[in-house]
mmCIF file of C-alpha atoms in Angstrom:
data_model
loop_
_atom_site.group_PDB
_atom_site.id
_atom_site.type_symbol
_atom_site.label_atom_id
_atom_site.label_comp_id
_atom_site.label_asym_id
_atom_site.label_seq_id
_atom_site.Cartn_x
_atom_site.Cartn_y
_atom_site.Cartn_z
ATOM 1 C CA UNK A 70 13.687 19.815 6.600
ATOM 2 C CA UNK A 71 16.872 20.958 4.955
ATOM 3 C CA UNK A 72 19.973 18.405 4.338
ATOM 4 C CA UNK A 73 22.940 20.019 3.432
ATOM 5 C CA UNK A 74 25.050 17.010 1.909
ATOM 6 C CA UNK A 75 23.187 14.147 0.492
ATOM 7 C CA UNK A 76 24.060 10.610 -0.711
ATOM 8 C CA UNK A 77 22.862 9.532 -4.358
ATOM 9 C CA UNK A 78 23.730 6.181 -4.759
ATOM 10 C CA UNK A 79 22.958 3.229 -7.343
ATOM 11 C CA UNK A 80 24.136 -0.612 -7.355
ATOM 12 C CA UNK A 81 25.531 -0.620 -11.601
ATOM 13 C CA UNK A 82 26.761 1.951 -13.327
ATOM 14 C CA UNK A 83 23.777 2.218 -15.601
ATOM 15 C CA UNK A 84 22.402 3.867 -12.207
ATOM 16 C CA UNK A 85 24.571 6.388 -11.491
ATOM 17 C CA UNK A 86 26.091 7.679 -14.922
ATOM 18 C CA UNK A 87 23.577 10.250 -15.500
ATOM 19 C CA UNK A 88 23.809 11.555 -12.222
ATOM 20 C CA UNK A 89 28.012 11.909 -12.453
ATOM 21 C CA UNK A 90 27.472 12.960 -16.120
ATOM 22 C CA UNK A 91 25.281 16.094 -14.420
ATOM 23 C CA UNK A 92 27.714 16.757 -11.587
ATOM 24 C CA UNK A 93 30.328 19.467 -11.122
ATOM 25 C CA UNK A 94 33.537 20.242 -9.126
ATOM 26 C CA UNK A 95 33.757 16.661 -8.932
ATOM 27 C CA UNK A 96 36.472 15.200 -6.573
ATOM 28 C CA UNK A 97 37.070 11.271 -6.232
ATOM 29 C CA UNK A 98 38.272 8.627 -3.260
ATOM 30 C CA UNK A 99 38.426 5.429 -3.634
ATOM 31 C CA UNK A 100 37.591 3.473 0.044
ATOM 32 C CA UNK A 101 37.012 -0.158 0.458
ATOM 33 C CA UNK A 102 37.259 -0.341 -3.453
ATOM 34 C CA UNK A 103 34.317 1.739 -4.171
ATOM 35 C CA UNK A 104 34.784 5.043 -5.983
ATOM 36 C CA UNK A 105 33.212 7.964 -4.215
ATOM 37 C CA UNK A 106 32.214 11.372 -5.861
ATOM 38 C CA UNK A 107 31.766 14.351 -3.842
ATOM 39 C CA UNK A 108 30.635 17.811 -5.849
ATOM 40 C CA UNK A 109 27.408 20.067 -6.692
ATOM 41 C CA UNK A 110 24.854 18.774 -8.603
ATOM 42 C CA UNK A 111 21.719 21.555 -9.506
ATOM 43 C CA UNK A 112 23.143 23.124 -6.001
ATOM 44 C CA UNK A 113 23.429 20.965 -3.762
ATOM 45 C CA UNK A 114 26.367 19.285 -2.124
ATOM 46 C CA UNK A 115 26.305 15.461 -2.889
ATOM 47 C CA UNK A 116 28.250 12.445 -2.943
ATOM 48 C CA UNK A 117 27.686 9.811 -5.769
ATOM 49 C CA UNK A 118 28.834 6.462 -5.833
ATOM 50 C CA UNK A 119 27.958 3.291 -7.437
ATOM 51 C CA UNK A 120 28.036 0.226 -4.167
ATOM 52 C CA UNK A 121 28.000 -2.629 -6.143
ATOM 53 C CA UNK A 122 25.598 -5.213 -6.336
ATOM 54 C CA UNK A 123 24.063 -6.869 -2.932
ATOM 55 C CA UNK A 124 23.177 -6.533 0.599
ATOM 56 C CA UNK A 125 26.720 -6.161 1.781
ATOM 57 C CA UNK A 126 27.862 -4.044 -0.735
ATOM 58 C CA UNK A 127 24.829 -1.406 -0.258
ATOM 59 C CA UNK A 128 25.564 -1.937 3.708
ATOM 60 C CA UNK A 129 29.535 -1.233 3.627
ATOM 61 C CA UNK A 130 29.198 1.809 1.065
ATOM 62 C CA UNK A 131 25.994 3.308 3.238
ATOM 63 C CA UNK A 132 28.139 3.342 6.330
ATOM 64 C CA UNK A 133 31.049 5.036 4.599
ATOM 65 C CA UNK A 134 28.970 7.534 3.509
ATOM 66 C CA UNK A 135 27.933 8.680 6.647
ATOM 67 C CA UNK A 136 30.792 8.077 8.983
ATOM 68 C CA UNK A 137 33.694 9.489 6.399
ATOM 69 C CA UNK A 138 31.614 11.806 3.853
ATOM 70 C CA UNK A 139 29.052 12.775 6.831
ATOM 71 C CA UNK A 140 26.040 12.632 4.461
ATOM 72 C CA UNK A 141 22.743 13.814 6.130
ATOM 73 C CA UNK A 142 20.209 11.726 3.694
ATOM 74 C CA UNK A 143 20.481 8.902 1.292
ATOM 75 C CA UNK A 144 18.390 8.147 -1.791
ATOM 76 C CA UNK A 145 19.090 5.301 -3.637
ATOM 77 C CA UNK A 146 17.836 5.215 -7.156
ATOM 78 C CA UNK A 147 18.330 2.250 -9.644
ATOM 79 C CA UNK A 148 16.056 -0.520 -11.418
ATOM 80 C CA UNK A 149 13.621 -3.371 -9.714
ATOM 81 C CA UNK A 150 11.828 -6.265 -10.710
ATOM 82 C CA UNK A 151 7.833 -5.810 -10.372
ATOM 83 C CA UNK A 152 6.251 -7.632 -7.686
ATOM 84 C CA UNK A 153 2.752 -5.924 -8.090
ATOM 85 C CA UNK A 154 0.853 -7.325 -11.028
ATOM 86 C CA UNK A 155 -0.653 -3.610 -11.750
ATOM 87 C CA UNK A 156 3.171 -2.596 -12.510
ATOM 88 C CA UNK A 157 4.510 -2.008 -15.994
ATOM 89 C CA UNK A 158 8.100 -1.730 -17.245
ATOM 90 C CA UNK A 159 8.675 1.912 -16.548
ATOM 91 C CA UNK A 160 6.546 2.204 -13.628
ATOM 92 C CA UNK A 161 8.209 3.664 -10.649
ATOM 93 C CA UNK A 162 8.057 2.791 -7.211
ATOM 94 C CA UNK A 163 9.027 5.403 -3.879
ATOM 95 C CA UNK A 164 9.754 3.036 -0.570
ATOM 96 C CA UNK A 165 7.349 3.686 2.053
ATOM 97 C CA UNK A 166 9.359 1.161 3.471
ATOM 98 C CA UNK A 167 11.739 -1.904 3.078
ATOM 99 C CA UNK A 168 12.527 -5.440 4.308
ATOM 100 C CA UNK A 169 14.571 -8.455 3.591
ATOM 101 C CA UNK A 170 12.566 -11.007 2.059
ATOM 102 C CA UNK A 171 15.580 -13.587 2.571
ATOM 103 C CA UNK A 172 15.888 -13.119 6.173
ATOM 104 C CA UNK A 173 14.341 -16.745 7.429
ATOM 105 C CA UNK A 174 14.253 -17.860 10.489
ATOM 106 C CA UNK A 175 11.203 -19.224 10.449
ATOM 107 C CA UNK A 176 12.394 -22.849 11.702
ATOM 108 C CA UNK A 177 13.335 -20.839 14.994
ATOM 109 C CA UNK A 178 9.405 -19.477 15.236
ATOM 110 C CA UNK A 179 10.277 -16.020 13.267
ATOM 111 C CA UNK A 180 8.144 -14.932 11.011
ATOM 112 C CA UNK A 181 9.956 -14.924 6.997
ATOM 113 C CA UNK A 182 11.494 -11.570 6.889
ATOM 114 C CA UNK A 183 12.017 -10.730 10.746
ATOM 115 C CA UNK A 184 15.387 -10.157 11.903
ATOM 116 C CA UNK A 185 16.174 -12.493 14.931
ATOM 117 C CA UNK A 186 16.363 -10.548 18.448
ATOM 118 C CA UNK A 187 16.175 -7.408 16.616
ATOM 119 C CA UNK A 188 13.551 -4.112 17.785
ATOM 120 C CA UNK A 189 13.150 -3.513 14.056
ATOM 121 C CA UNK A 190 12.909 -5.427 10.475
ATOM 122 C CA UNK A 191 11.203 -3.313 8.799
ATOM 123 C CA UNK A 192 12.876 0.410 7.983
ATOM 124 C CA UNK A 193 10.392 3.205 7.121
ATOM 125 C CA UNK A 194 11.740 5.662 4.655
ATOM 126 C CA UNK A 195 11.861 9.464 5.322
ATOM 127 C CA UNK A 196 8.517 10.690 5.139
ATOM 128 C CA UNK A 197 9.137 14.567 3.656
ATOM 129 C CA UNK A 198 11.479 12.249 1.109
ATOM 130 C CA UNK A 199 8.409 9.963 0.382
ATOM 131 C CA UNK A 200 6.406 12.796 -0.267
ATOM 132 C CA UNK A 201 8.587 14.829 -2.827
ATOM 133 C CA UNK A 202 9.449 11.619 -4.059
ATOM 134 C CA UNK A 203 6.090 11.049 -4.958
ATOM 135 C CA UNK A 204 4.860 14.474 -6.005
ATOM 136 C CA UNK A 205 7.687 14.031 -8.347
ATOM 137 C CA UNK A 206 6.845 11.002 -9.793
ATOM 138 C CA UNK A 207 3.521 11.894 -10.612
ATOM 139 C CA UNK A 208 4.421 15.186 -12.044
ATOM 140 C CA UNK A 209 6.723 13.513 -14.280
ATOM 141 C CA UNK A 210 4.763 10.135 -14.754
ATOM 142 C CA UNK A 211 1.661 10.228 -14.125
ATOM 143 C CA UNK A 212 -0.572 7.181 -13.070
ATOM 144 C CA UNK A 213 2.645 5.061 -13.344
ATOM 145 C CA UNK A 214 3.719 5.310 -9.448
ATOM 146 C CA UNK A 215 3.519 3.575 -7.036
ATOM 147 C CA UNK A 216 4.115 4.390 -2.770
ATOM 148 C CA UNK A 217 4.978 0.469 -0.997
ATOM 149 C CA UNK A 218 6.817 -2.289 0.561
ATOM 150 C CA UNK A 219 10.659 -2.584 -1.066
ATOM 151 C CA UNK A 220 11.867 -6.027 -0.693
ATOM 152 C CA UNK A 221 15.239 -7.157 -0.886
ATOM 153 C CA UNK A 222 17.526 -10.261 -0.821
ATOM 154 C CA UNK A 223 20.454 -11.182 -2.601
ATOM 155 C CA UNK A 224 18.927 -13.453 -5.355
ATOM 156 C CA UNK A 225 17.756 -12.453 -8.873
ATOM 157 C CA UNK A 226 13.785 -13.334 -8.569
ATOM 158 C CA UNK A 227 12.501 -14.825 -12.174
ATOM 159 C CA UNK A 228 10.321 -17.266 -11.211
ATOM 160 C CA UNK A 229 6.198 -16.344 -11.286
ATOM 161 C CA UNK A 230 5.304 -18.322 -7.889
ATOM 162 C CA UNK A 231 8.426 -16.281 -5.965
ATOM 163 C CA UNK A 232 7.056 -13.296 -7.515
ATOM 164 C CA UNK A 233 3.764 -14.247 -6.259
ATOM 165 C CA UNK A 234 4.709 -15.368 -2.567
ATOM 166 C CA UNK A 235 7.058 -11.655 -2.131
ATOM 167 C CA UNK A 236 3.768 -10.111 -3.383
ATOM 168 C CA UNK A 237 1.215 -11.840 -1.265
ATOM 169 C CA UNK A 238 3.222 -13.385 2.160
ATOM 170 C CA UNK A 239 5.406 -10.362 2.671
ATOM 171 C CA UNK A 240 3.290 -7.062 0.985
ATOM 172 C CA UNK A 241 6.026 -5.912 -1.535
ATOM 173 C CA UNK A 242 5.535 -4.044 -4.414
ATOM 174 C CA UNK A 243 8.722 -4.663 -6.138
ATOM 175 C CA UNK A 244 12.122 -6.440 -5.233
ATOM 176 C CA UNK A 245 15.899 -6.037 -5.412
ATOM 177 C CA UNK A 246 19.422 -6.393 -4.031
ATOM 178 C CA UNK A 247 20.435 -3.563 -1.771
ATOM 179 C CA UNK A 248 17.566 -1.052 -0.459
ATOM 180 C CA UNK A 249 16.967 -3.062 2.691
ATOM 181 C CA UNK A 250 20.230 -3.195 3.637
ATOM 182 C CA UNK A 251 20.182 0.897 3.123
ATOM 183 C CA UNK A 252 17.610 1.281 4.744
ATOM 184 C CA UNK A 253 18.596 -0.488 7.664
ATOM 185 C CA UNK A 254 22.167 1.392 7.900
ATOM 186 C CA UNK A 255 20.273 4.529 7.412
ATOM 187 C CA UNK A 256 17.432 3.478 10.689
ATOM 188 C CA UNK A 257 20.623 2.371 12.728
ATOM 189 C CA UNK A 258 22.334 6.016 12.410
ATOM 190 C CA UNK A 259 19.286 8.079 12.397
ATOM 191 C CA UNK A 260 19.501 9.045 8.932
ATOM 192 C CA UNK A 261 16.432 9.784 6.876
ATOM 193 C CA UNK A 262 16.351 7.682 3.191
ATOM 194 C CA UNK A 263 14.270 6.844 0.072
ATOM 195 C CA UNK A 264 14.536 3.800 -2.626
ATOM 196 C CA UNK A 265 13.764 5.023 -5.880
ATOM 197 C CA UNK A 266 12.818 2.416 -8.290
ATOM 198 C CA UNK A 267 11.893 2.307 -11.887
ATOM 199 C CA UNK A 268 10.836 -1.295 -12.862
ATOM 200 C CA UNK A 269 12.913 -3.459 -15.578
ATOM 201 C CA UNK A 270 10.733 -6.292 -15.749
ATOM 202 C CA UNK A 271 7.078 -6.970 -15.073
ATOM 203 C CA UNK A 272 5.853 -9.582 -12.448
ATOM 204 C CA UNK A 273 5.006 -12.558 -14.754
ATOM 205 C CA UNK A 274 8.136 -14.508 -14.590
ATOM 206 C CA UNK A 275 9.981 -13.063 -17.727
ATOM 207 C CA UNK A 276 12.555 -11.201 -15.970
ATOM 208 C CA UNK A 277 15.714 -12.924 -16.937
ATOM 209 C CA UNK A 278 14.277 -11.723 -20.773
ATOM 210 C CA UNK A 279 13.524 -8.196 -19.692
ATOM 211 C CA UNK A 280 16.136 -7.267 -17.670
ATOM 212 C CA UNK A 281 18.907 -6.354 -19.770
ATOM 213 C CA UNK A 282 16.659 -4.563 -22.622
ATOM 214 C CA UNK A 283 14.708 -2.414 -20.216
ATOM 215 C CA UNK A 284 17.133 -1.779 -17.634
ATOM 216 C CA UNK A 285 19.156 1.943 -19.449
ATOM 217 C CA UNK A 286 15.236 2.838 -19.860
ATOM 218 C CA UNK A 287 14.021 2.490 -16.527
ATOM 219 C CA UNK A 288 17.657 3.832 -14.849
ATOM 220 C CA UNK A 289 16.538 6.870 -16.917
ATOM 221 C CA UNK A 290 13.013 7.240 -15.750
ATOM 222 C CA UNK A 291 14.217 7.043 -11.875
ATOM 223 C CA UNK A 292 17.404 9.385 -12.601
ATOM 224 C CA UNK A 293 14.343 12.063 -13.748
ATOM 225 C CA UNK A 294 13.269 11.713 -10.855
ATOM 226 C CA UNK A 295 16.466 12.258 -8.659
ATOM 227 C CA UNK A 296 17.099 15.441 -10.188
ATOM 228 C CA UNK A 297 13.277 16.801 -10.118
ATOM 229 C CA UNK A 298 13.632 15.684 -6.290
ATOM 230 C CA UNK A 299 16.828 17.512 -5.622
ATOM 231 C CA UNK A 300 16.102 20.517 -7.578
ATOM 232 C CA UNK A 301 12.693 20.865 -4.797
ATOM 233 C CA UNK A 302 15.259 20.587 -1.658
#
């Protein structure tokens, strides 16, 4: 499968600077506040953009992607908090798939994390993504990825039992702010999608201590693997 324009998109700008710093013929709008980049990067046609922090922000910036810039893929790359205890800082993690962890309805009889009257909750990446995404990954890290469940909700998770219940209840391997939300945008308008995540803190409740001093590392490991992806398609 070829895409001819793709989305590569990060919630800070500690997520996204490498990948402007890389790009050229660059040409800027600003819609809805958010700054959107459109030039080449290692060939390819792309727009970059950073969509702020949270659900609504990933949700409002996905959709403007594909209804104004008409992008035919997203990947989102950026930092996470380890759910999995076998994680390290550094570690990277490729979505198989994602969820919100703080969709719950459960008083109603939903299960935490399903979406009320909705066909879908959970939003399988792009599989040919998944897999250079991976072969990537372990080209350039080996032994330190991980393929699994992306949870997100808009809450900072530092404390150990949360870290344990997202791990054991709901399957996920790490957690964040904004790749569910993608993800569902991207399932909703039949466009294919990856999270990318490189992990800023490690699942033992220190992530409030972590986050800060690992998060320009880890932005760095997952922007490797951006380009190494891109420079395959």
């Amino acid at each position: 499968m070829t895409w001819n324009k793709l989305a590569l998109i990060g919630a800070m700008n500690e997520e996204i600077e490498l990948l402007v710093a890389h790009m050229s013929n660059v040409r800027e709008t600003v819609k809805a506040g958010i700054t959107f980049r459109e030039g080449t990067y290692f060939g390819k046609e792309v727009v970059v953009c950073r969509t702020g922090v949270g659900k609504v922000n990933a949700a409002v910036t996905t959709q403007i992607l594909i209804d104004k810039f008409g992008v035919e893929a997203v990947i989102f790359t950026g930092v996470a908090g380890a759910l999995d205890p076998e994680l390290n800082i550094g570690d990277l993690v490729v979505s198989s798939e994602c969820m919100q962890h703080d969709m719950d309805v459960t008083p109603l009889g939903f299960a935490r994390g399903i979406i009320p009257y909705e066909a879908k909750s959970i939003f399988e990446a792009d599989s040919k993504l998944v897999e250079l995404a991976v072969a990537s990954g372990e080209k350039l890290f080996a032994g330190k990825v991980k393929k699994g469940r992306v949870l997100s909700g808009d809450q900072f998770i530092a404390s150990r039992e949360v870290v344990a219940s997202l791990n054991t209840e709901l399957g996920g391997v790490c957690v964040e702010m904004e790749g569910a939300s993608v993800a569902q945008v991207c399932s909703m308008n039949a466009i294919p999608y990856v999270v990318l995540r490189s992990m800023s803190d490690k699942a033992d409740g220190s992530a409030h201590v972590n986050f800060g001093e690992f998060t320009v590392q880890a932005s760095e490991n997952s922007y490797k693997m951006v380009e190494d992806i891109v420079k395959q398609l």
